[in-house]
Coordinates of C-alpha atoms and ligand atoms in Angstrom, one line a residue:
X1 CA -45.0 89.5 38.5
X2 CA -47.4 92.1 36.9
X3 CA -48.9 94.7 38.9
X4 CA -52.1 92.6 38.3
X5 CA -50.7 89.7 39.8
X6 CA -49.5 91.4 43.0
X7 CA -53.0 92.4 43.5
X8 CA -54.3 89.5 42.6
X9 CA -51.8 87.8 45.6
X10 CA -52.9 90.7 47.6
X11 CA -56.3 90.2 47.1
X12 CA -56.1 86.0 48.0
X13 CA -53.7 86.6 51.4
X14 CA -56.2 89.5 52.9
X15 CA -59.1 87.1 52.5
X16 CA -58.2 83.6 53.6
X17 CA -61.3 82.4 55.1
X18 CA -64.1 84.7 55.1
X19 CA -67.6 84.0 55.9
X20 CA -70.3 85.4 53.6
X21 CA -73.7 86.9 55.1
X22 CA -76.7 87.7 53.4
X23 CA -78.4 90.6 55.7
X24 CA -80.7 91.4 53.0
X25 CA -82.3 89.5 50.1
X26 CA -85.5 89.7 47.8
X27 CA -84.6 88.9 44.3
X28 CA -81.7 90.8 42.9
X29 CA -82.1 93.5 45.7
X30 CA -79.2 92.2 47.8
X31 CA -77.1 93.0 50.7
X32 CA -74.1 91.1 51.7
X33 CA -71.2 91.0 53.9
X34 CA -67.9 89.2 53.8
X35 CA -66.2 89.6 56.8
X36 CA -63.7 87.3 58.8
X37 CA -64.2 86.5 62.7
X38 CA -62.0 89.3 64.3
X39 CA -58.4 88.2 62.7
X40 CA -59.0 90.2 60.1
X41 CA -59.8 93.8 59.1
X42 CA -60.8 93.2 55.8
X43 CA -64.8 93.6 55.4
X44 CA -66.3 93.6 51.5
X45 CA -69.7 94.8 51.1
X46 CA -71.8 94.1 47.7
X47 CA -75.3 95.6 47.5
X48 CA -77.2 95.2 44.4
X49 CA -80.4 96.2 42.7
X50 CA -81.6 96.3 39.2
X51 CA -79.0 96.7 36.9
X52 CA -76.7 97.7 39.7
X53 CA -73.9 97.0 41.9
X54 CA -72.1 98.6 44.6
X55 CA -69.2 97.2 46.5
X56 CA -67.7 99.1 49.3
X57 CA -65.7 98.1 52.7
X58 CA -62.4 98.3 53.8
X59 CA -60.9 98.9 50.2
X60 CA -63.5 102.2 48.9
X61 CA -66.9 102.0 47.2
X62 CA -67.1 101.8 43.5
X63 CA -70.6 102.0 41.7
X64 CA -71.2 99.7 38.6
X65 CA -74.2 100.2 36.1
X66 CA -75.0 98.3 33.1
X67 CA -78.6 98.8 31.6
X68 CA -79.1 95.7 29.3
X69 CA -81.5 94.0 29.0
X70 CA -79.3 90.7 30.3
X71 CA -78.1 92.9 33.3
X72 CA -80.5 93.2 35.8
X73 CA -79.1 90.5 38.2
X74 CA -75.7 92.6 38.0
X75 CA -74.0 89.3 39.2
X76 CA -74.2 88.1 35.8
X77 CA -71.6 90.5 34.9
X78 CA -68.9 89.2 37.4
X79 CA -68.8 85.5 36.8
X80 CA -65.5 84.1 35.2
X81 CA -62.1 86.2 34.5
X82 CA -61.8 89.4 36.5
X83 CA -61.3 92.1 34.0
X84 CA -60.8 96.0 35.9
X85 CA -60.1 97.7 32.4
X86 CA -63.1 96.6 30.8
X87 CA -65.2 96.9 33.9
X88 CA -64.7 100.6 34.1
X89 CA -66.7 101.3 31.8
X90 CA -69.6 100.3 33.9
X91 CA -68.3 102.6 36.6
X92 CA -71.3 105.6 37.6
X93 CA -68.5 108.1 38.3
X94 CA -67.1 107.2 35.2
X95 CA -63.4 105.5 34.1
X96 CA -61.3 108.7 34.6
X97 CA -62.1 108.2 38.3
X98 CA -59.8 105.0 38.6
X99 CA -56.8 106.0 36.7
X100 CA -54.1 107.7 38.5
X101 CA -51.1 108.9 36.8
X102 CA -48.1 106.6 36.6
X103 CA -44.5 107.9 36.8
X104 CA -43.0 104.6 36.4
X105 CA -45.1 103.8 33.0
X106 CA -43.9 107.6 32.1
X107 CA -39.9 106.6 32.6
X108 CA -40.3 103.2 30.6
X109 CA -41.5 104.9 28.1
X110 CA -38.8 107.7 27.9
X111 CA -36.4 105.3 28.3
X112 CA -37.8 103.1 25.0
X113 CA -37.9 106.1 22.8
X114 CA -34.5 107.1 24.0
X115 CA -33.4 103.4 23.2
X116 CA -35.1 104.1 19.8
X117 CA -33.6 107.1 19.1
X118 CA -30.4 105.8 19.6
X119 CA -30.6 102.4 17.8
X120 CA -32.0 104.5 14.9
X121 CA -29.0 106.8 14.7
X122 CA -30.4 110.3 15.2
X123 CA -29.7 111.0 18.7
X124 CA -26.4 112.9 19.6
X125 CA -23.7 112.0 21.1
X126 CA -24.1 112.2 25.0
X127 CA -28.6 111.9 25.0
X128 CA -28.7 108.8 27.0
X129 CA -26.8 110.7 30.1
X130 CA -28.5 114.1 29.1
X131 CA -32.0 112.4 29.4
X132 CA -31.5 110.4 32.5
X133 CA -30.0 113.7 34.9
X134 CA -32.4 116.6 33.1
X135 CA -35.8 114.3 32.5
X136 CA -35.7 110.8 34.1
X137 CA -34.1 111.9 37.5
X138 CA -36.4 115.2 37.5
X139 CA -38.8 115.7 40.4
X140 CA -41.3 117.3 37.9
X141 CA -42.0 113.5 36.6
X142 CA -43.8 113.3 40.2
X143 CA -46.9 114.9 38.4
X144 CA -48.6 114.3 34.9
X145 CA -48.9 118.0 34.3
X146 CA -45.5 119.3 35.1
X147 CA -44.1 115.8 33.7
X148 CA -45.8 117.1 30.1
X149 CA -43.6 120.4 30.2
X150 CA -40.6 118.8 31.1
X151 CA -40.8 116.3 28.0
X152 CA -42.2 119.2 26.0
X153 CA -39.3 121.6 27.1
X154 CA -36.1 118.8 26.9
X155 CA -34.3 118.8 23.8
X156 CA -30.4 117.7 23.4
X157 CA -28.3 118.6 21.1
X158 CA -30.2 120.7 18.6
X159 CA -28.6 122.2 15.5
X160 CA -30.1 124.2 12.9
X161 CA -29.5 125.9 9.7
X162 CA -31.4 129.0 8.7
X163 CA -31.2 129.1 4.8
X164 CA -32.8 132.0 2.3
X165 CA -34.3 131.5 -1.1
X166 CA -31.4 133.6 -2.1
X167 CA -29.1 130.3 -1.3
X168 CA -27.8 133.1 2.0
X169 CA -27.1 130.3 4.7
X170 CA -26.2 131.2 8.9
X171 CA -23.9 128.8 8.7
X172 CA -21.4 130.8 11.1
X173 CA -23.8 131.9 13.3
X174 CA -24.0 128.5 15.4
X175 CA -25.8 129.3 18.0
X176 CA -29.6 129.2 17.9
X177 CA -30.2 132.9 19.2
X178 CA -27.6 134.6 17.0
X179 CA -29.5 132.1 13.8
X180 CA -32.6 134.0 14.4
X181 CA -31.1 137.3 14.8
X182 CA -29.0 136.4 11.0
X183 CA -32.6 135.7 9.8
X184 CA -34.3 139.0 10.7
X185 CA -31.1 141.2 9.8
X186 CA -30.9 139.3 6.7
X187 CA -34.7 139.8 5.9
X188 CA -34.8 143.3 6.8
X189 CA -31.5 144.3 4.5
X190 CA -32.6 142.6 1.8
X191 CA -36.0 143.4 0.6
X192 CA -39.5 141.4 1.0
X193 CA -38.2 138.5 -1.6
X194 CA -36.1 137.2 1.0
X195 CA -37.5 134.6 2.4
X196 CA -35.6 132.5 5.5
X197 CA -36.4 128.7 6.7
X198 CA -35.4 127.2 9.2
X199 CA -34.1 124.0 8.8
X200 CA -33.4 120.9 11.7
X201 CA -29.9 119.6 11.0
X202 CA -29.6 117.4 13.9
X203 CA -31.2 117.3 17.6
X204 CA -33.3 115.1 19.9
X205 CA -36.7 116.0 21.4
X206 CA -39.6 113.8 22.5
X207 CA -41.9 115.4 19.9
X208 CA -45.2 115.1 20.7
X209 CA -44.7 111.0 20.6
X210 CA -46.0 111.3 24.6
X211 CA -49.1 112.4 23.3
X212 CA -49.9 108.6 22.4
X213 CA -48.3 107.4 25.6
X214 CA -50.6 105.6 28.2
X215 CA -49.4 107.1 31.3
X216 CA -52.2 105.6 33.7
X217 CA -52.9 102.3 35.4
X218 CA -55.8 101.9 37.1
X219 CA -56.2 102.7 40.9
X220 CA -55.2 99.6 43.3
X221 CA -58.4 99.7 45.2
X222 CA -60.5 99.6 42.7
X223 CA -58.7 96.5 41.0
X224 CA -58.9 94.9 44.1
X225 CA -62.4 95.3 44.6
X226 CA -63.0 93.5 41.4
X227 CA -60.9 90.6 42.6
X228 CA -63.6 90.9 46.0
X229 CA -66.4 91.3 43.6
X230 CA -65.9 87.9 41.5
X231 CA -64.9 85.8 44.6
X232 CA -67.9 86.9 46.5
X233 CA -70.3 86.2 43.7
X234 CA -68.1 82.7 43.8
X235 CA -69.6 82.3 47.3
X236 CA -72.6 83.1 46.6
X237 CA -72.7 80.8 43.9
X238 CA -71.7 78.0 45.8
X239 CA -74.0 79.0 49.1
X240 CA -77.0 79.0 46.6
X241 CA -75.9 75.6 44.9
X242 CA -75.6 73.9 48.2
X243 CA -79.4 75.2 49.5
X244 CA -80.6 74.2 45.7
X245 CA -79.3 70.7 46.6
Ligands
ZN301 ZN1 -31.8 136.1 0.9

C-alpha cells in the first residue's frame, strides 16, 4: 500500500459517520462544519468565498486560490479524484510549504544508483557494504542539508592517475595526496610546458546524480485534508440534491 493509500484508509476510518452543518451560507460565501457527535475528535472545517477555499480543523488549515474565471464556487475544483500534487499549486502559502524532506525516498534512491553502479561494472569491489555503514546507516541522512554533504563528500574506492604532456605518469605515487604533490614537483622542475591532468582511473561517487532526485513527499496533513475536502463537497452535493428534490 502506497503512502497515498494509507492516508486515504486513514482518512475513511477517522470519519465514519460525520454529520455536515452549514453555519453560514449566501452563495459561494460558505461556512461548514463536519463534526461527529462526541465519539470522535476529528472536526473539518471548509469556508469558502470567491475563488477561495480554506479548510482547517483538527488536521491544520491550508488556503486554496484559483482566480479563473470557472473558479469562483471553489467547490468546482474538488469534485472527482483527489489529487494533493496538483492541488498545491493552488495553495496561498505556496507548494514548498507542504513538502517535507524524505529520508526514506533519499535511501531508495542511494540504494538504486548503487544497484546501478554495480550492475554496470564500475563500482569497486566492497561499495555496496561501504555505502550502507558510511551513507545509508549515517545519522546525517536525518536532514536534507547535512544528507547533501554526506552524498557530496562519500566516494569509495577512488584511483587516479596524474599524467603530463611529457608522457611523465605518478604511477608510483598511489596515493591521492602524494599524486598531487608528483604534480606540483613535477611542474615546478620542469619548466611552464609541463602541463599535468588528472585522470579518474576507477572510483565511485554519487556525482551530482542527487541533484535530480525528488527527495520530498508532500506533508500528511495536508493530503489528508484533500481527502476531507472532496468528501465534504460529496456531502454537500448530496444534502443540496436531496433539498433540490
Ligand atoms: Zn612533464
Amino acid at each position: 500500500m502506497s503512502e497515498r493509500e494509507r492516508i486515504a484508509e486513514h482518512f475513511k476510518s477517522d470519519v465514519p459517520n460525520h454529520k455536515i452543518t452549514t453555519q453560514r451560507e449566501d452563495g459561494t460565501l460558505r461556512y461548514l462544519r463536519f463534526a461527529a457527535p462526541k465519539t470522535s475528535m476529528t472536526v473539518i472545517e471548509l469556508v469558502t468565498w470567491p475563488h477561495n477555499l480554506v479548510v482547517a480543523g483538527s488536521h491544520g488549515s491550508f488556503h486554496f486560490a484559483h482566480y479563473a474565471a470557472d473558479r469562483e464556487d471553489m467547490f468546482d475544483a474538488f469534485r472527482g479524484q483527489v489529487s494533493p500534487g496538483h492541488w498545491a499549486r493552488m495553495l496561498v502559502n505556496g507548494r514548498d510549504s507542504v513538502a517535507e524532506y524524505n529520508r526514506s525516498l533519499l535511501e531508495a534512491h542511494i540504494r538504486e544508483y548503487t544497484r546501478d553502479a554495480i550492475r554496470e561494472g564500475w563500482a569497486p569491489r566492497g561499495v555496496g557494504k561501504a555505502v550502507t555503514e558510511e551513507v545509508l546507516q549515517n545519522d546525517y541522512l536525518d536532514d536534507k542539508g547535512s544528507a547533501t554533504r554526506v552524498l557530496g563528500e562519500f566516494e569509495y574506492g577512488v584511483k587516479e592517475r596524474r599524467e603530463c604532456s611529457c608522457g611523465a605518469t605518478d604511477d608510483d605515487a598511489a596515493r591521492f595526496e602524494a599524486g598531487v604533490m608528483w604534480a606540483i614537483r613535477h611542474e615546478r622542475e620542469n619548466g611552464e610546458k609541463h602541463a599535468v591532468r588528472t585522470r579518474r582511473l576507477e572510483g565511485f561517487d554519487f556525482g551530482d546524480a542527487w541533484f535530480d532526485w525528488n527527495l520530498h513527499s508532500l506533508d500528511y496533513h495536508y493530503v489528508w485534508q484533500c481527502h476531507a475536502i472532496v468528501w465534504a463537497v460529496g456531502l454537500y452535493d448530496a444534502a443540496h440534491q436531496v433539498v433540490a428534490a
